[in-house]
XYZ file of C-alpha atoms in Angstrom:
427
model
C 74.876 76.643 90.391
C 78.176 75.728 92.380
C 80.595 79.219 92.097
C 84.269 78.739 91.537
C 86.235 78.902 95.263
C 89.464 79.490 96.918
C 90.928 81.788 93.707
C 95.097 81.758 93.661
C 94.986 85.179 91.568
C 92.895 87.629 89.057
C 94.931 88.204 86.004
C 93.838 89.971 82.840
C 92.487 92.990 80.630
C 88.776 92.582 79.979
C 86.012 95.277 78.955
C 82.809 95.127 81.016
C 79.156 95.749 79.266
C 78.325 98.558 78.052
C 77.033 101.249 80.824
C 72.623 100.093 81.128
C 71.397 103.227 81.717
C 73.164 104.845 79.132
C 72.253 101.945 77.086
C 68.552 102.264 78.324
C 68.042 106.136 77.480
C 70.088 105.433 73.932
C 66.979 103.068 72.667
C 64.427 105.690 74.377
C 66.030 109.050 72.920
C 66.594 107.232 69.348
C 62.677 106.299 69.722
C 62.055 109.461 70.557
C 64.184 111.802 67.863
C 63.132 112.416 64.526
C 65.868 110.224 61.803
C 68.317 107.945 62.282
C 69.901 106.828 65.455
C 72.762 104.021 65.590
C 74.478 102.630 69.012
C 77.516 100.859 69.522
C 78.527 98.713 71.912
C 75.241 98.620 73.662
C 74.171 96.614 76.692
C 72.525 93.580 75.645
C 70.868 92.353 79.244
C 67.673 91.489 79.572
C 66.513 94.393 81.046
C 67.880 96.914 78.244
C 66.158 94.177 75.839
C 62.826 94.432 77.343
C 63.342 98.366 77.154
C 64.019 97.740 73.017
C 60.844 95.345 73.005
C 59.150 98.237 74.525
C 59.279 100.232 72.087
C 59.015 98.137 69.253
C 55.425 97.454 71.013
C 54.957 101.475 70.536
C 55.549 101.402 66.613
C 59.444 102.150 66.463
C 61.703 100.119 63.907
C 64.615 98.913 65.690
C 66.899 96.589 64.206
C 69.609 94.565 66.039
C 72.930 93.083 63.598
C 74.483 92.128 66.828
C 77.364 94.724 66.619
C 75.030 98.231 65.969
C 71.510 98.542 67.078
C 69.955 100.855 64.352
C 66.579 102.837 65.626
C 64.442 104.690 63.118
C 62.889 107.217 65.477
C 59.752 108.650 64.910
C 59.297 111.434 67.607
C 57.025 111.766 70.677
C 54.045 112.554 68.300
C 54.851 109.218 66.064
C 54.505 106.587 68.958
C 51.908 104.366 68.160
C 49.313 103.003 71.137
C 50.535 98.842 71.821
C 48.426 96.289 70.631
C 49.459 94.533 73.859
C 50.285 94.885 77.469
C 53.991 96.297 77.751
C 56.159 93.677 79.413
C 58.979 95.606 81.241
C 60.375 92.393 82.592
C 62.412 93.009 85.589
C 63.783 96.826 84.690
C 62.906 99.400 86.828
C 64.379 101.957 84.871
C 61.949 100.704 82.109
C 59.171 101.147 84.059
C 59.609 104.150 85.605
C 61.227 106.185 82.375
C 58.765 104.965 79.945
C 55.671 105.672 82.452
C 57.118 109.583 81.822
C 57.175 108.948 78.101
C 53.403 107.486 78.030
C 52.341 110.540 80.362
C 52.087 112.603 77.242
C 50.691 110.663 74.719
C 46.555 110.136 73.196
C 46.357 106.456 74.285
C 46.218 103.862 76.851
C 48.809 101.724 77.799
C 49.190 98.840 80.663
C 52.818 98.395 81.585
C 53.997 95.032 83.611
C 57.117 93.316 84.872
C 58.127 89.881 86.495
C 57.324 88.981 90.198
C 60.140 90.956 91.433
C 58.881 94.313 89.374
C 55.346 93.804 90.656
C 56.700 94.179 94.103
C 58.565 97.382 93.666
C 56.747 100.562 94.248
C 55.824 103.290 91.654
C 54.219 106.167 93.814
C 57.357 107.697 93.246
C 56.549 108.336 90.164
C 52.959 108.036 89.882
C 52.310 110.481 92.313
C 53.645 113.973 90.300
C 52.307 112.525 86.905
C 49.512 112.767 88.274
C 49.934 116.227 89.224
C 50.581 116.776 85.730
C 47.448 115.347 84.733
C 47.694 112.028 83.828
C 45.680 109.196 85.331
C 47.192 106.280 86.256
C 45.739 103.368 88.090
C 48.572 100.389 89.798
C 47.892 98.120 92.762
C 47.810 99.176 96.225
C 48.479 102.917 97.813
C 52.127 102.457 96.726
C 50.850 101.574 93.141
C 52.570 98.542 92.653
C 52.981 97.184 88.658
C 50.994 96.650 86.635
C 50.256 100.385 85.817
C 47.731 101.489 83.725
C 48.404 104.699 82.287
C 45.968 106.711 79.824
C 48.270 109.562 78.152
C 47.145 112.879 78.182
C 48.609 115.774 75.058
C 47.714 118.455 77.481
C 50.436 117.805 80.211
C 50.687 120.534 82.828
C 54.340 121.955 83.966
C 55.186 120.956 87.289
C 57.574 122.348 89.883
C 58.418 119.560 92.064
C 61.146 118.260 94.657
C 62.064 115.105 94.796
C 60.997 113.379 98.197
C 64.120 111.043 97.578
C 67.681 110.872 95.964
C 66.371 108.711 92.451
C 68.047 109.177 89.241
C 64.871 107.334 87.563
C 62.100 109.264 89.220
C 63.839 112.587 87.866
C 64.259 110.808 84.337
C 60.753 109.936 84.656
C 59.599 113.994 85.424
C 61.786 114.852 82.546
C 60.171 112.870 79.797
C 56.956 113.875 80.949
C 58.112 117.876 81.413
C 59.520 117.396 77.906
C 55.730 116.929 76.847
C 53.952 119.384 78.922
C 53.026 122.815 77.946
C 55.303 125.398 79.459
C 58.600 125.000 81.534
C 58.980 122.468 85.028
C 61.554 122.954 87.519
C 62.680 119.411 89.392
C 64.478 119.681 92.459
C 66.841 116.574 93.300
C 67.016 115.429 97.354
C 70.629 114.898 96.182
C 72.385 115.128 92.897
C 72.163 111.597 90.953
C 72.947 110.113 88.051
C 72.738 112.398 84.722
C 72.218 110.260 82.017
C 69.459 111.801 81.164
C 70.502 115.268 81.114
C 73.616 114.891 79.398
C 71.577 112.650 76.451
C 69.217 115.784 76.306
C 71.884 117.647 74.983
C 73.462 115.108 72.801
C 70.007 114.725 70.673
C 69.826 118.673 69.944
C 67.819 119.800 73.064
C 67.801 122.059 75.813
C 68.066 121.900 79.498
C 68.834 124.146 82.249
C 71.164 122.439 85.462
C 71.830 124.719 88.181
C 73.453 123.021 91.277
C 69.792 120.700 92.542
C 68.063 122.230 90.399
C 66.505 121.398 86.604
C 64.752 123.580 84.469
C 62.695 122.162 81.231
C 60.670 123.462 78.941
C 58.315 121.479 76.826
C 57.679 121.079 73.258
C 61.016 119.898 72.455
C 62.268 117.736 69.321
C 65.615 115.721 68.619
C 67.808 114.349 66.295
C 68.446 111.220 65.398
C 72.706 110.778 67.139
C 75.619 108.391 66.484
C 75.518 107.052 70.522
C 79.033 105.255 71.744
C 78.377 103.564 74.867
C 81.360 103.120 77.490
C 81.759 100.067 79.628
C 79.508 99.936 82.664
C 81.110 101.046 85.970
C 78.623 99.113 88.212
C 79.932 95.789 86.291
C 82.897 96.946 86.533
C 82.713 97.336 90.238
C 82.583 93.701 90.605
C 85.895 93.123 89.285
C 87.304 96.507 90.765
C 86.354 94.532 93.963
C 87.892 90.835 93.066
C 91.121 92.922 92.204
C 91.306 94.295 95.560
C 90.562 91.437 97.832
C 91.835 88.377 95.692
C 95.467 88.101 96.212
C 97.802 88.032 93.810
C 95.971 89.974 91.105
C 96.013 92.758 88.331
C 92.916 93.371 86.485
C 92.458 96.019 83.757
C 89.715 97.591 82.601
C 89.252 99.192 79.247
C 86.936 101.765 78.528
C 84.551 102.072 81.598
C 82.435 104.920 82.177
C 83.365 107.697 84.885
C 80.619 110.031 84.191
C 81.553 112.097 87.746
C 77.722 111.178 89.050
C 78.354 107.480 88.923
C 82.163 107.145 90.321
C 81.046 107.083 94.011
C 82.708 103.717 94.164
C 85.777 105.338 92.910
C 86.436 107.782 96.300
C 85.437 105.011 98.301
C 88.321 102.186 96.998
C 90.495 105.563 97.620
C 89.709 106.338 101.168
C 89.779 102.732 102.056
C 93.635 102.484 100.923
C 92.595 100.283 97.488
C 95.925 100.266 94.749
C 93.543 101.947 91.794
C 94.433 104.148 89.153
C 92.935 105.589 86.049
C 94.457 105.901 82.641
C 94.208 107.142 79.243
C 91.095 109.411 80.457
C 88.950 111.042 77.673
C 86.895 113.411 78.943
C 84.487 114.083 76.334
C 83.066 110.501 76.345
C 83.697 110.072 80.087
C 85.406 106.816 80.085
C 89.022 105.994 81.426
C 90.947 102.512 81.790
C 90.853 101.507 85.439
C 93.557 99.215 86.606
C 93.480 97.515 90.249
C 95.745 95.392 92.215
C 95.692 93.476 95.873
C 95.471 95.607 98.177
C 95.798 96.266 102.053
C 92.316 97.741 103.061
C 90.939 99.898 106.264
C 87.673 100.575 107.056
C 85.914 103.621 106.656
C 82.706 105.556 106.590
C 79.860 105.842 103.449
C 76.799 108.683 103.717
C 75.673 111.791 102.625
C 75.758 113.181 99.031
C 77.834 110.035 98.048
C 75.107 107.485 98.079
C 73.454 107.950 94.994
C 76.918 108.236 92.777
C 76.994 104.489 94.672
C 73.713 103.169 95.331
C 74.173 100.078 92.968
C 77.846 99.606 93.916
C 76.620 99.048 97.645
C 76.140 95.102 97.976
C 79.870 94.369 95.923
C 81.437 97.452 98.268
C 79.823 95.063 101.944
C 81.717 92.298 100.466
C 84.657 94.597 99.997
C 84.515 96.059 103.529
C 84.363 92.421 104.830
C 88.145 92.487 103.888
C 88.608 95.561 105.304
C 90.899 95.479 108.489
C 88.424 97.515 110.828
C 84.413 99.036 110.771
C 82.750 100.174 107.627
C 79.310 101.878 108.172
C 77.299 102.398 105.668
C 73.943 105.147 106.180
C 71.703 107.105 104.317
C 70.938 103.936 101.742
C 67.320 103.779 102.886
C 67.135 103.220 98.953
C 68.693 100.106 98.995
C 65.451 98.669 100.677
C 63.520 98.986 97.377
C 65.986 97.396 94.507
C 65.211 94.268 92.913
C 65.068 93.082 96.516
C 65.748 94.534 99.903
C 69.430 94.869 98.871
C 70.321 95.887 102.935
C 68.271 92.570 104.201
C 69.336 89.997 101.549
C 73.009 91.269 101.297
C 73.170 90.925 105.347
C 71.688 87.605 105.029
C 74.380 86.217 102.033
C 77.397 87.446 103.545
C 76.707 86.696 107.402
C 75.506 83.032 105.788
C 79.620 83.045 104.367
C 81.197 83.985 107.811
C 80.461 87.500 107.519
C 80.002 89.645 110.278
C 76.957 92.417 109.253
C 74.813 94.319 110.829
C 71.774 95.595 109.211
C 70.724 98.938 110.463
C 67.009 101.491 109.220
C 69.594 102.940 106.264
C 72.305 100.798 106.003
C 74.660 98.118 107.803
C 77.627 98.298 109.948
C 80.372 95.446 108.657
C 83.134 94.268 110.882
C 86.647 93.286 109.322
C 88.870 91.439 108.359
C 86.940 88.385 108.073
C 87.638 84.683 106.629
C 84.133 83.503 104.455
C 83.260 79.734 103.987
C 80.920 77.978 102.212
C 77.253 78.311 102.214
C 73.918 78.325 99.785
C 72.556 81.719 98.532
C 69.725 82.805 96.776
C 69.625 85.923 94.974
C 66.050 86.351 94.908
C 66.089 86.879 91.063
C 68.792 90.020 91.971
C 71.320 90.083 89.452
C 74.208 92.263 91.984
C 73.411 89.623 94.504
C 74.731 87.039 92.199
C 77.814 88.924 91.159
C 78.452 89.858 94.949
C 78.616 86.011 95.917
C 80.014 84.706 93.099
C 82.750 87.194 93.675
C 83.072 86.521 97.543
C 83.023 82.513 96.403
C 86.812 83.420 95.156
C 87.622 83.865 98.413
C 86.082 80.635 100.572
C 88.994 77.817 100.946
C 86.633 75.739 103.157
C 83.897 74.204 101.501
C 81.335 74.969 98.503
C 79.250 78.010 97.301
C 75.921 76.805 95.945
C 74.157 79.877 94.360
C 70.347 79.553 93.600
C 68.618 81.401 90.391
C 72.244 82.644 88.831
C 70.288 83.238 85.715
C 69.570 86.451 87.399
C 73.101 87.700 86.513
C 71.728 88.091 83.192
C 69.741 91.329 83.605
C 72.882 92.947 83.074
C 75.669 91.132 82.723
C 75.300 87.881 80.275
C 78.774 87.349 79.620
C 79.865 87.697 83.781
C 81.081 83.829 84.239
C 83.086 83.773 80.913
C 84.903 86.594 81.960
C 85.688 85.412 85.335
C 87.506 82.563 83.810
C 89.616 84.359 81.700
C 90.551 86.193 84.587
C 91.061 83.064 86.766
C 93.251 82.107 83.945
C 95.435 85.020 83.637
């Protein structure tokens, strides 16, 4: 696909997707609550489809009118063993979730995903399930998909720490501790993502967050919930992005999500000088109107606790320090290596192929600013943020074309990406 070059301006009020893993635990609490669950404004990417497909496969009614997605839930004890193999497609928040759902249950069930998703490892995960009891067989000592999982109704509590900073991983723990006789106690590396936790207590259950630590007690049920999604903030980062480094543009965003474990991105457009600012702020539903403008940028410094409230932001926020007059370094994203690709490796790669100038490091990259991009062909590996990330630095080449291979990737989670970008080319 050749990408539109050499933009003049960014003008325009659009609403990204809805937010995917709120969209993703919204199908998988509604499966799992007893009644009636409806959700609005849902994600529908192809990974939150396969995660709907899912659990169709398990016996839940789900019904789509293309404005409200309507699930019939049926509880944990009312999933149904698959009459095929589960096709997760290239979500590895399906995989990994719904591996802690199946830990519980009386059946087996073989779970797979698309080339990319086979090459992704699930020891993570597969490793304290099966301190729980459950057996689970994958390829490899890193248990690479497919996964075969047989169930087991007499899950043990575990008390585990998390080896690394993974908002899925803990998800995964929780479904399964949500199962298991007695309370577990998960202990986050670093504080991520909450989803989870936060849906937990919108369905009618319990669960105990102090500081790293999470305390759950099994045997729970929920209710069926009337779930609003807000707009994704890692689509909207894309465009957060364009509105900084394009010149001569405004871009507002309605209703994006700033759940305060996801707005990493946020403190980072901040210290780097960007012109951003929130607006009519709800705090209940955690969403706010962002609004950016061109902006003079400096470098600065990414690490620490910060990195998972980023970790999917990184690749759009290289491009972004690429404009940057000075160094960015970015560290402690050792995570990056196992995305839908090696996001450190393939980002490096795209941007240094534009004119970049990137260094990859063991956790991270060091980017040197300000610096002119030009034309080149990139692949995204089947990497939908890799094909957002060039199509985005594409506005900025004036010499020569952007060729980008497999832009079908774009939509795992954002079908609707190029559409927008013209109305905002066209002010």
């Amino acid at each position: 696909m050749q990408l539109r070059t050499n933009a003049k301006g960014l003008a325009g009020c659009i609403r990204v997707p809805g937010d995917k893993s709120i969209s993703h635990r919204s199908i998988m609490f509604g499966s799992l609550a007893k009644g009636v669950t409806t959700v609005h404004d849902i994600l529908r990417g192809e990974d939150v489809l396969s995660t709907m497909q899912v659990f169709r496969d398990l016996g839940v009614q789900i019904e789509d009118d293309g404005n409200v997605v309507t699930i019939h839930g049926v509880g944990f004890a009312g999933l149904q063993a698959p009459t095929n193999k589960l096709n997760m497609g290239n979500s590895g928040t399906s995989i990994r979730l719904i591996s802690g759902v199946l830990a519980g249950q009386d059946f087996v069930a073989e779970m797979f995903g698309d080339d990319s998703l086979s090459k992704r490892p699930m020891d993570r995960i597969t490793i304290p399930l099966r301190q729980m009891g459950v057996q689970i067989a994958g390829r490899t000592k890193r248990d690479l998909p497919p996964l075969t999982i047989h169930g087991n109704k007499n899950l043990q509590p575990i008390h585990y720490t998390l080896p690394v900073a993974s908002a899925q991983v803990k998800s995964a723990l929780i479904f399964a501790a949500l199962q298991a006789q007695g309370e577990s106690v998960i202990v986050e590396k670093e504080m991520t993502r909450n989803h989870t936790e936060d849906m937990i207590k919108q369905f009618g259950g319990q669960i105990s967050v102090n500081g790293k630590e999470i305390r759950v007690q099994g045997g729970q049920e929920f209710t069926g919930q009337n779930v609003l999604v807000p707009g994704d903030i890692s689509s909207a980062a894309f465009w957060i992005v364009a509105g900084l480094i394009i010149p001569n543009s405004k871009i507002i965003l309605g209703n994006v999500g700033i759940n305060e474990t996801r707005t990493g991105i946020l403190d980072v457009v901040k210290a780097m000088g960007g012109n951003i600012n929130l607006s009519n702020i709800d705090r209940v539903a955690k969403s706010a109107t962002i609004t950016i403008e061109t902006s003079e940028l400096v470098g600065t410094e990414i690490g620490g606790e910060i990195i998972p409230r980023l970790i999917d932001e990184l690749p759009i926020i290289a491009l972004l320090a690429t404009q940057a007059k000075g160094q960015t370094v970015i560290r402690d994203a050792e995570e990056l290596k196992v995305k839908e690709t090696d996001r450190i490796q393939v980002v490096v790669d795209a941007l240094n192929s534009m004119g970049a100038d990137i260094t990859p490091t063991e956790d991270g990259m060091i980017i040197k600013g300000k610096t002119s991009l030009h034309g080149a062909k990139v692949h995204t590996f089947g990497d939908h943020r890799i094909g957002m990330m060039t199509a985005i630095a594409a506005l900025l080449v004036k010499d020569g074309q952007v060729k980008l291979e497999r832009a079908e990737a774009i939509n795992t989670s954002y079908p609707n990406f190029f559409s927008d970008l013209e109305d905002l080319l066209h002010g």
